PDB file of C-alpha atoms in Angstrom:
ATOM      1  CA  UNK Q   1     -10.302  -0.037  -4.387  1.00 54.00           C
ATOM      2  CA  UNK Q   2     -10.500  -3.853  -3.201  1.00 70.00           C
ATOM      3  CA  UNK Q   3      -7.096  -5.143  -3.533  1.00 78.00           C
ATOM      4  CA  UNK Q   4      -7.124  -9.128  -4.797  1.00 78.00           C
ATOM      5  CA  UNK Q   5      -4.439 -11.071  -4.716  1.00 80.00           C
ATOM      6  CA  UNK Q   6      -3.963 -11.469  -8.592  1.00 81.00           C
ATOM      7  CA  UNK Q   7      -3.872  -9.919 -10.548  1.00 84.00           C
ATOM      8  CA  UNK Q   8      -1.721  -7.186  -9.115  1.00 86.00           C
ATOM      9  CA  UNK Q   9      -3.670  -4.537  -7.195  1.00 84.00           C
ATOM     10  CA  UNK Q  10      -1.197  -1.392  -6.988  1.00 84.00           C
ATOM     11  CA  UNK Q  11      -2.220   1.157  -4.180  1.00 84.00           C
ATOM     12  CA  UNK Q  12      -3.463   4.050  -6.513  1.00 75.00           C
ATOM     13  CA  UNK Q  13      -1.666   7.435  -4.823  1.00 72.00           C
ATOM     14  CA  UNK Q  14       2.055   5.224  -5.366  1.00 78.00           C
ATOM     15  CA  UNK Q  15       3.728   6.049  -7.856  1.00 82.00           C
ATOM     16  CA  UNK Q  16       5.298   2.764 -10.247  1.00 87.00           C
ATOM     17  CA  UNK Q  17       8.915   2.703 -10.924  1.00 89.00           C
ATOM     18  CA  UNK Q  18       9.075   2.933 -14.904  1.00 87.00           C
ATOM     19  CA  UNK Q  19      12.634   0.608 -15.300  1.00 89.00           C
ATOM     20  CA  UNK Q  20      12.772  -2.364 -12.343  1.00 91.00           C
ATOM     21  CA  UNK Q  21      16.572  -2.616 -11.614  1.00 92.00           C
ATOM     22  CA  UNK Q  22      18.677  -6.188 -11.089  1.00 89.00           C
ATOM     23  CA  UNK Q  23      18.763  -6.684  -7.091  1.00 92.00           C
ATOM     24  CA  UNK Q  24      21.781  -8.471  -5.406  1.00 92.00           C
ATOM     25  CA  UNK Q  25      19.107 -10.716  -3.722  1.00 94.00           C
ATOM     26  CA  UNK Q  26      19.502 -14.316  -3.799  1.00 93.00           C
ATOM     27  CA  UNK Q  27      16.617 -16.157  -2.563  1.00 94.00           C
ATOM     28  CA  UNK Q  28      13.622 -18.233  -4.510  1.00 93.00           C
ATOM     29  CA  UNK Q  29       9.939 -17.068  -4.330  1.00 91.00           C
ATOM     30  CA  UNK Q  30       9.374 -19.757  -1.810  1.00 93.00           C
ATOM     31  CA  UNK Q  31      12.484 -18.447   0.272  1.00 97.00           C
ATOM     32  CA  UNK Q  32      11.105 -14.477   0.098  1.00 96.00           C
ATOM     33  CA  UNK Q  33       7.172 -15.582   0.620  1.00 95.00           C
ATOM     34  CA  UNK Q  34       8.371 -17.357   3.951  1.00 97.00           C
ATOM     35  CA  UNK Q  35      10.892 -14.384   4.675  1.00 98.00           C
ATOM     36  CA  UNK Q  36       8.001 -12.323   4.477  1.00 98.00           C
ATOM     37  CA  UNK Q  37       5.718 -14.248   6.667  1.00 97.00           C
ATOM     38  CA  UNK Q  38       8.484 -14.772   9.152  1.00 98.00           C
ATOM     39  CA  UNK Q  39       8.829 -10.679   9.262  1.00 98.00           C
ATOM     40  CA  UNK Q  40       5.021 -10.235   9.728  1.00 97.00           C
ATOM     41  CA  UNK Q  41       5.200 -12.695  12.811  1.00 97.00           C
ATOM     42  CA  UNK Q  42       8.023 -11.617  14.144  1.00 97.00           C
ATOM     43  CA  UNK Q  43       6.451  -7.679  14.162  1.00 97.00           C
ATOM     44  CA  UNK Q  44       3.041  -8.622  15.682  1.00 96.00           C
ATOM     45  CA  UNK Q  45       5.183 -10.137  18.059  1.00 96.00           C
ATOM     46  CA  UNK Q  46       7.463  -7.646  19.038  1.00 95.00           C
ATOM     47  CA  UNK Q  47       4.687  -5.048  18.875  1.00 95.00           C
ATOM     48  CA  UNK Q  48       2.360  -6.964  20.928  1.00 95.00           C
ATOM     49  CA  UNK Q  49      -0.250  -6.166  18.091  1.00 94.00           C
ATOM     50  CA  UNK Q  50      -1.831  -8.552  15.643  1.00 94.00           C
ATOM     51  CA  UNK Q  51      -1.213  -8.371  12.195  1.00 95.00           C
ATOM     52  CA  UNK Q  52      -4.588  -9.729  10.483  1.00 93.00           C
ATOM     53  CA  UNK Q  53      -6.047  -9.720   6.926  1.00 90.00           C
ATOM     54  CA  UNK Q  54      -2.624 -10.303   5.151  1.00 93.00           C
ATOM     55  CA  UNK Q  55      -2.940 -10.402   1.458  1.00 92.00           C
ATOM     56  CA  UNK Q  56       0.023 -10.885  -1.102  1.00 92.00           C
ATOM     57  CA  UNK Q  57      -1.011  -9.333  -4.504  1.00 91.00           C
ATOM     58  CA  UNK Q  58       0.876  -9.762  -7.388  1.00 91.00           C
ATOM     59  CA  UNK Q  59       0.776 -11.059 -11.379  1.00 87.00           C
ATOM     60  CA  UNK Q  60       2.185 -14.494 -10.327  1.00 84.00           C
ATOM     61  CA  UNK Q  61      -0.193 -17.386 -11.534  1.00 75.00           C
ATOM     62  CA  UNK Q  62       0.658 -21.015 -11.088  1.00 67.00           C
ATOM     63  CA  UNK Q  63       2.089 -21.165 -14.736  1.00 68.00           C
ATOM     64  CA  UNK Q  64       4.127 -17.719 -14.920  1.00 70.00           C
ATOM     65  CA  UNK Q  65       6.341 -17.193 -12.014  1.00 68.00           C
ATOM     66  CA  UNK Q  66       8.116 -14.285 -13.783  1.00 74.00           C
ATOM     67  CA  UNK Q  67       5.899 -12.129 -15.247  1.00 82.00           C
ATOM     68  CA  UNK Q  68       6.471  -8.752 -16.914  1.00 85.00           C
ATOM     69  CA  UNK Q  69       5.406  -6.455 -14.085  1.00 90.00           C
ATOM     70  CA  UNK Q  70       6.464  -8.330 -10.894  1.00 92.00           C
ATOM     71  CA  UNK Q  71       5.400  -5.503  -8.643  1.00 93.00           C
ATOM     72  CA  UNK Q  72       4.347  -6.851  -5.052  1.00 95.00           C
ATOM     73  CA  UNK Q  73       1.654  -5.218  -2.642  1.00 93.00           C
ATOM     74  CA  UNK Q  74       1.497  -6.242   0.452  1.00 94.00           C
ATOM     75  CA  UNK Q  75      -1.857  -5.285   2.337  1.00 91.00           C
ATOM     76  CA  UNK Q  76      -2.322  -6.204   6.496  1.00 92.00           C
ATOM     77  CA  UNK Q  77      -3.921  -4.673   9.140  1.00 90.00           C
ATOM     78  CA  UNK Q  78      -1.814  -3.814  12.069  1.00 90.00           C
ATOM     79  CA  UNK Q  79      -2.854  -1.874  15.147  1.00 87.00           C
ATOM     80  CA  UNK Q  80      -6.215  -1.017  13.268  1.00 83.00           C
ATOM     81  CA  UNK Q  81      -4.096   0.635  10.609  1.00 85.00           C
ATOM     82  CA  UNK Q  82      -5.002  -0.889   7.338  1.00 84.00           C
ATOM     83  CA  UNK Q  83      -1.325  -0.604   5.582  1.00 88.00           C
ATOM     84  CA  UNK Q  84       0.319  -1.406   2.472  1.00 90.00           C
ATOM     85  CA  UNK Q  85       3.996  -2.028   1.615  1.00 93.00           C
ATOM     86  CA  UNK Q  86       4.133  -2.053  -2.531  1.00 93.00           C
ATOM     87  CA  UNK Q  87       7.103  -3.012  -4.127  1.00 96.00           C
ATOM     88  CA  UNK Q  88       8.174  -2.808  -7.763  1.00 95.00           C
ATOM     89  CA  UNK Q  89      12.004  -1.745  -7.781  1.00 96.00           C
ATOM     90  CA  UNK Q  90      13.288  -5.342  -9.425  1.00 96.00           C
ATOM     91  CA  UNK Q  91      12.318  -7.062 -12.129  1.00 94.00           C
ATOM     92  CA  UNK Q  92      12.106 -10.512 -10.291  1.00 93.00           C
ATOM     93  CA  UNK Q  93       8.538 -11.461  -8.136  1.00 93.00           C
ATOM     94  CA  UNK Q  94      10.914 -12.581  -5.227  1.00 95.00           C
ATOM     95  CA  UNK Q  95      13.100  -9.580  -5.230  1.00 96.00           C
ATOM     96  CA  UNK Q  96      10.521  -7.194  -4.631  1.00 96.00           C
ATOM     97  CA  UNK Q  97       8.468 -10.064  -2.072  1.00 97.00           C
ATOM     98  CA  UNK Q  98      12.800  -9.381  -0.125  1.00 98.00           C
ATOM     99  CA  UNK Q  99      12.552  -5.800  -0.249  1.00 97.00           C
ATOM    100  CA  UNK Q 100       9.139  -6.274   1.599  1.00 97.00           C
ATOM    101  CA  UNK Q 101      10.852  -8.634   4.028  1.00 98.00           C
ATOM    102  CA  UNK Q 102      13.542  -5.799   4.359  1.00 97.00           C
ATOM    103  CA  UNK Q 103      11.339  -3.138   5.197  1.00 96.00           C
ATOM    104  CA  UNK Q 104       9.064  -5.210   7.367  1.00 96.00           C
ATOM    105  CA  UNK Q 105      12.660  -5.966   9.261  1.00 97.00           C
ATOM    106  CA  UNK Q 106      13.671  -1.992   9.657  1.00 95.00           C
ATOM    107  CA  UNK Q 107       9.912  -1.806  10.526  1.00 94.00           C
ATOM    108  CA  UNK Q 108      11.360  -4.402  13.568  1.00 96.00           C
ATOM    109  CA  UNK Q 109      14.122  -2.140  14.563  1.00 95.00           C
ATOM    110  CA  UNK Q 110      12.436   0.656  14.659  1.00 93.00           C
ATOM    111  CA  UNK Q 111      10.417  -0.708  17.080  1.00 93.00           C
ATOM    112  CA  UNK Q 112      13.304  -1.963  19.559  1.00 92.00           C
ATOM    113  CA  UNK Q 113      14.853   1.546  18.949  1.00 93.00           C
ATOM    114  CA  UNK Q 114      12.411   4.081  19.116  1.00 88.00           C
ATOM    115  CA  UNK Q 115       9.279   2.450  20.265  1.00 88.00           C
ATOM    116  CA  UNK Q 116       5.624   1.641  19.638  1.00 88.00           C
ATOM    117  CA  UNK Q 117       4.982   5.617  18.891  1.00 88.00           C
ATOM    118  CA  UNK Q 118       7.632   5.545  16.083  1.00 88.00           C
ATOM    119  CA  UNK Q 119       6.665   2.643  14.490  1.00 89.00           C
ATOM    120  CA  UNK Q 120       2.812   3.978  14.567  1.00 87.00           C
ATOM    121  CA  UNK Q 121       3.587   7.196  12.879  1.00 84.00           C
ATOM    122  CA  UNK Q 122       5.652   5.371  10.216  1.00 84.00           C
ATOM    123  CA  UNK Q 123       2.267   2.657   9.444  1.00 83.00           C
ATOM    124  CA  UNK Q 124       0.097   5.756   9.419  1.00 78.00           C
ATOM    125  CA  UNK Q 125       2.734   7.267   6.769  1.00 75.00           C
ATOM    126  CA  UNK Q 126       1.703   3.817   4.640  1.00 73.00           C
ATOM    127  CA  UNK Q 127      -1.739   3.964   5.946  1.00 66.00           C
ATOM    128  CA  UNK Q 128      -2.411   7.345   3.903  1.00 55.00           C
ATOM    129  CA  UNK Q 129      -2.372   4.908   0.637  1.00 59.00           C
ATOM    130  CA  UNK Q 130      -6.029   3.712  -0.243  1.00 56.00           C
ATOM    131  CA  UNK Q 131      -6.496   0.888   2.016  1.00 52.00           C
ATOM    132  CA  UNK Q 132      -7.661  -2.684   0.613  1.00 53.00           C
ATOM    133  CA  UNK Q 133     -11.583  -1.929   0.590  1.00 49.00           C
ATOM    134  CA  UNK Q 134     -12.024   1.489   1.142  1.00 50.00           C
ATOM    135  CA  UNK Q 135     -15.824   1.435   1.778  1.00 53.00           C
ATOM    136  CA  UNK Q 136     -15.846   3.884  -1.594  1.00 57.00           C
ATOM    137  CA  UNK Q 137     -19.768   3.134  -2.437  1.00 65.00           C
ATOM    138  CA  UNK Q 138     -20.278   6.912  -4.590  1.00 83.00           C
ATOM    139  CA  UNK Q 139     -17.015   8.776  -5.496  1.00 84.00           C
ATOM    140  CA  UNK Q 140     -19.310  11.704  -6.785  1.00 86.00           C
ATOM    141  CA  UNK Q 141     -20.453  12.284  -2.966  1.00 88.00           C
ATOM    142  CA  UNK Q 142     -16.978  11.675  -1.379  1.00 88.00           C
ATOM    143  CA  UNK Q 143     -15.603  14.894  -3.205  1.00 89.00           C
ATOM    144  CA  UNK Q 144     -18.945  16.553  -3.506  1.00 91.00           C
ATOM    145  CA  UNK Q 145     -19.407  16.908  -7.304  1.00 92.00           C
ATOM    146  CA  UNK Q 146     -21.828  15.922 -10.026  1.00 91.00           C
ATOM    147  CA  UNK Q 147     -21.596  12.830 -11.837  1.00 88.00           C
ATOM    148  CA  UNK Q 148     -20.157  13.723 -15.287  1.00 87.00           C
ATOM    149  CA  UNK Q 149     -17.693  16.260 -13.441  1.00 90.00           C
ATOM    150  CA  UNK Q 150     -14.714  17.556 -15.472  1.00 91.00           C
ATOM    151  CA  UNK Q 151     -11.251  16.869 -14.502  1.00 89.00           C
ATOM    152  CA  UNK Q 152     -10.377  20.248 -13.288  1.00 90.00           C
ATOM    153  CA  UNK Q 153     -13.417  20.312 -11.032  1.00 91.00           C
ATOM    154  CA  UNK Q 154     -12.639  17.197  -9.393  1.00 89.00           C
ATOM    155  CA  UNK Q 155      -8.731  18.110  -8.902  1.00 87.00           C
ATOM    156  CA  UNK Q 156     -10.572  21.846  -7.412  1.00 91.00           C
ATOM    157  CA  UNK Q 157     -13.277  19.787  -5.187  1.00 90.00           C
ATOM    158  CA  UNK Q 158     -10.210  17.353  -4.504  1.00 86.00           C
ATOM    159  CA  UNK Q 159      -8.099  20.635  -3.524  1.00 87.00           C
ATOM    160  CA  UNK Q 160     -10.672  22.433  -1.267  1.00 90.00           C
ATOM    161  CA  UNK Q 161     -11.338  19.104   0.841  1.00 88.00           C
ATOM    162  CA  UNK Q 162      -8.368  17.518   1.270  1.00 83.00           C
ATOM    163  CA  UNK Q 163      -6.987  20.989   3.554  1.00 85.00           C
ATOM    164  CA  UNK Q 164      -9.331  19.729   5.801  1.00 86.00           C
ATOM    165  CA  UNK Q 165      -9.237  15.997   5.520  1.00 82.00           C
ATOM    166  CA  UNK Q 166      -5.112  15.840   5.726  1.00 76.00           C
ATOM    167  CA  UNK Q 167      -3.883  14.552   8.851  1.00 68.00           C
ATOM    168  CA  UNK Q 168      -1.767  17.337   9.783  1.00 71.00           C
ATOM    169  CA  UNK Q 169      -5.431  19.288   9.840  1.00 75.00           C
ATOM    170  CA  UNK Q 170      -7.230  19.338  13.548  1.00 80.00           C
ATOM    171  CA  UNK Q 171      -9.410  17.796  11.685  1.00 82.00           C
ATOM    172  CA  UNK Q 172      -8.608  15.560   9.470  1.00 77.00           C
ATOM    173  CA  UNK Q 173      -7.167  11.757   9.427  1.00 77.00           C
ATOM    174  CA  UNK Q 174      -5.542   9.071   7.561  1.00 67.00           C
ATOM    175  CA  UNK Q 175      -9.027   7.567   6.881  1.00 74.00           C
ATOM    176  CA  UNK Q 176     -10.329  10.342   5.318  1.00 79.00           C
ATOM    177  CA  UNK Q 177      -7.310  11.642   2.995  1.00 75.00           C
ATOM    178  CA  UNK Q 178      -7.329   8.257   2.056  1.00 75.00           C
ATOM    179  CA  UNK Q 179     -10.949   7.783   1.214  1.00 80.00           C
ATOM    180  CA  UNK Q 180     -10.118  11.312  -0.952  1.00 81.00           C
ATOM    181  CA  UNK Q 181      -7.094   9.992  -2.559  1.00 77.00           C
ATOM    182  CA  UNK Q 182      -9.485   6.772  -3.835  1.00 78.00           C
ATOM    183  CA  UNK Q 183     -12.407   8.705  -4.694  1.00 82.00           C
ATOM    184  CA  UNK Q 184     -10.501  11.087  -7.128  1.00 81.00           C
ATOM    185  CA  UNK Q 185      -8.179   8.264  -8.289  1.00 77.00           C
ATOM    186  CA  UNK Q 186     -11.569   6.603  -9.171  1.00 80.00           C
ATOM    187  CA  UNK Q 187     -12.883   9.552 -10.984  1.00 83.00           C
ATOM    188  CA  UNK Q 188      -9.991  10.142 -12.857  1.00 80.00           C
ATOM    189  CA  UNK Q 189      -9.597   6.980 -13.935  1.00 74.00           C
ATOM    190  CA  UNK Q 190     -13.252   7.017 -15.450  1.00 79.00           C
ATOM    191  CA  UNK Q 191     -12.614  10.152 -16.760  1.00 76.00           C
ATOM    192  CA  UNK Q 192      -9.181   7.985 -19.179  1.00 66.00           C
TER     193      UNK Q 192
END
């Protein structure tokens, strides 16, 4: 998956919420993009890490500010973890863009709190979503089946490789459950 900045590119293994709710949030998309920005500066530099490759994806165009899924990904890169933070809980673009600015900020005390360690488990936790461009050149090859695969042998082949590829494997890593999660999202989604 190569996430885009619009239309909205949803990481694939997170689930949508089916009825956005009414927030309490009072802010304008220009107040929540800068809150947003703000957070992202304010963790590199509390961290001491950079946060690079920031991209905002979402269904906003220049002449629909609302539109009817205002879901919100956030993609970055931050201490070589490629992470996302999706939102979709609200039915307003800069509702879910202050959620984002609200988890970035726990993301912040975390950090003063419990430290550097804490705060890396927690991004691996969002790195195990599909990352912005997950290299995923042959899906086929990733899980190890034949092109024209049914569904039940790639959920199997899925199955059998992601025991070792799971990060709580000696093993495995985030990487490669997450290349895994994108090649059988891909597949799937071919097979629709």
């Amino acid at each position: 998956m190569t996430a885009q900045a619009f239309p909205l590119t949803w990481p694939d293994s997170w689930p949508r919420t089916t009825s956005p709710a009414k927030s309490q949030f009072k802010t304008s998309l220009t107040a929540a993009i800068d809150n947003v920005q703000g957070s992202l500066k304010r963790f590199s530099a509390d961290s001491g890490k950079k946060v690079e490759n920031v991209l905002v994806s979402s269904n906003v165009s220049l002449m629909e500010r609302n539109p009817k899924d205002a879901g919100v990904a956030v993609y970055f890169t931050w201490d070589g973890i490629s992470t996302c933070i999706a939102v979709d809980r609200y039915q307003r673009i800069e509702e879910n863009l202050q959620a984002i600015h609200h988890v970035i900020e726990a993301e912040r005390t975390k950090l003063r709190h419990g430290g550097l360690n804490l705060v890396r488990a927690a991004f691996r936790g969002y790195a195990a979503l599909p990352p912005p461009n997950s290299g995923l050149s042959n899906p086929w090859e990733v899980l190890g089946v034949k092109e024209g695969a049914t569904t039940s042998e790639i959920e199997a082949a899925f199955r059998e490789k992601a025991k070792k590829a799971h990060p709580d494997h000696q093993s495995g890593s985030n990487e490669q459950m997450a290349k895994l999660n994108a090649a059988r999202a891909e597949l799937l989604r071919r097979k629709a």
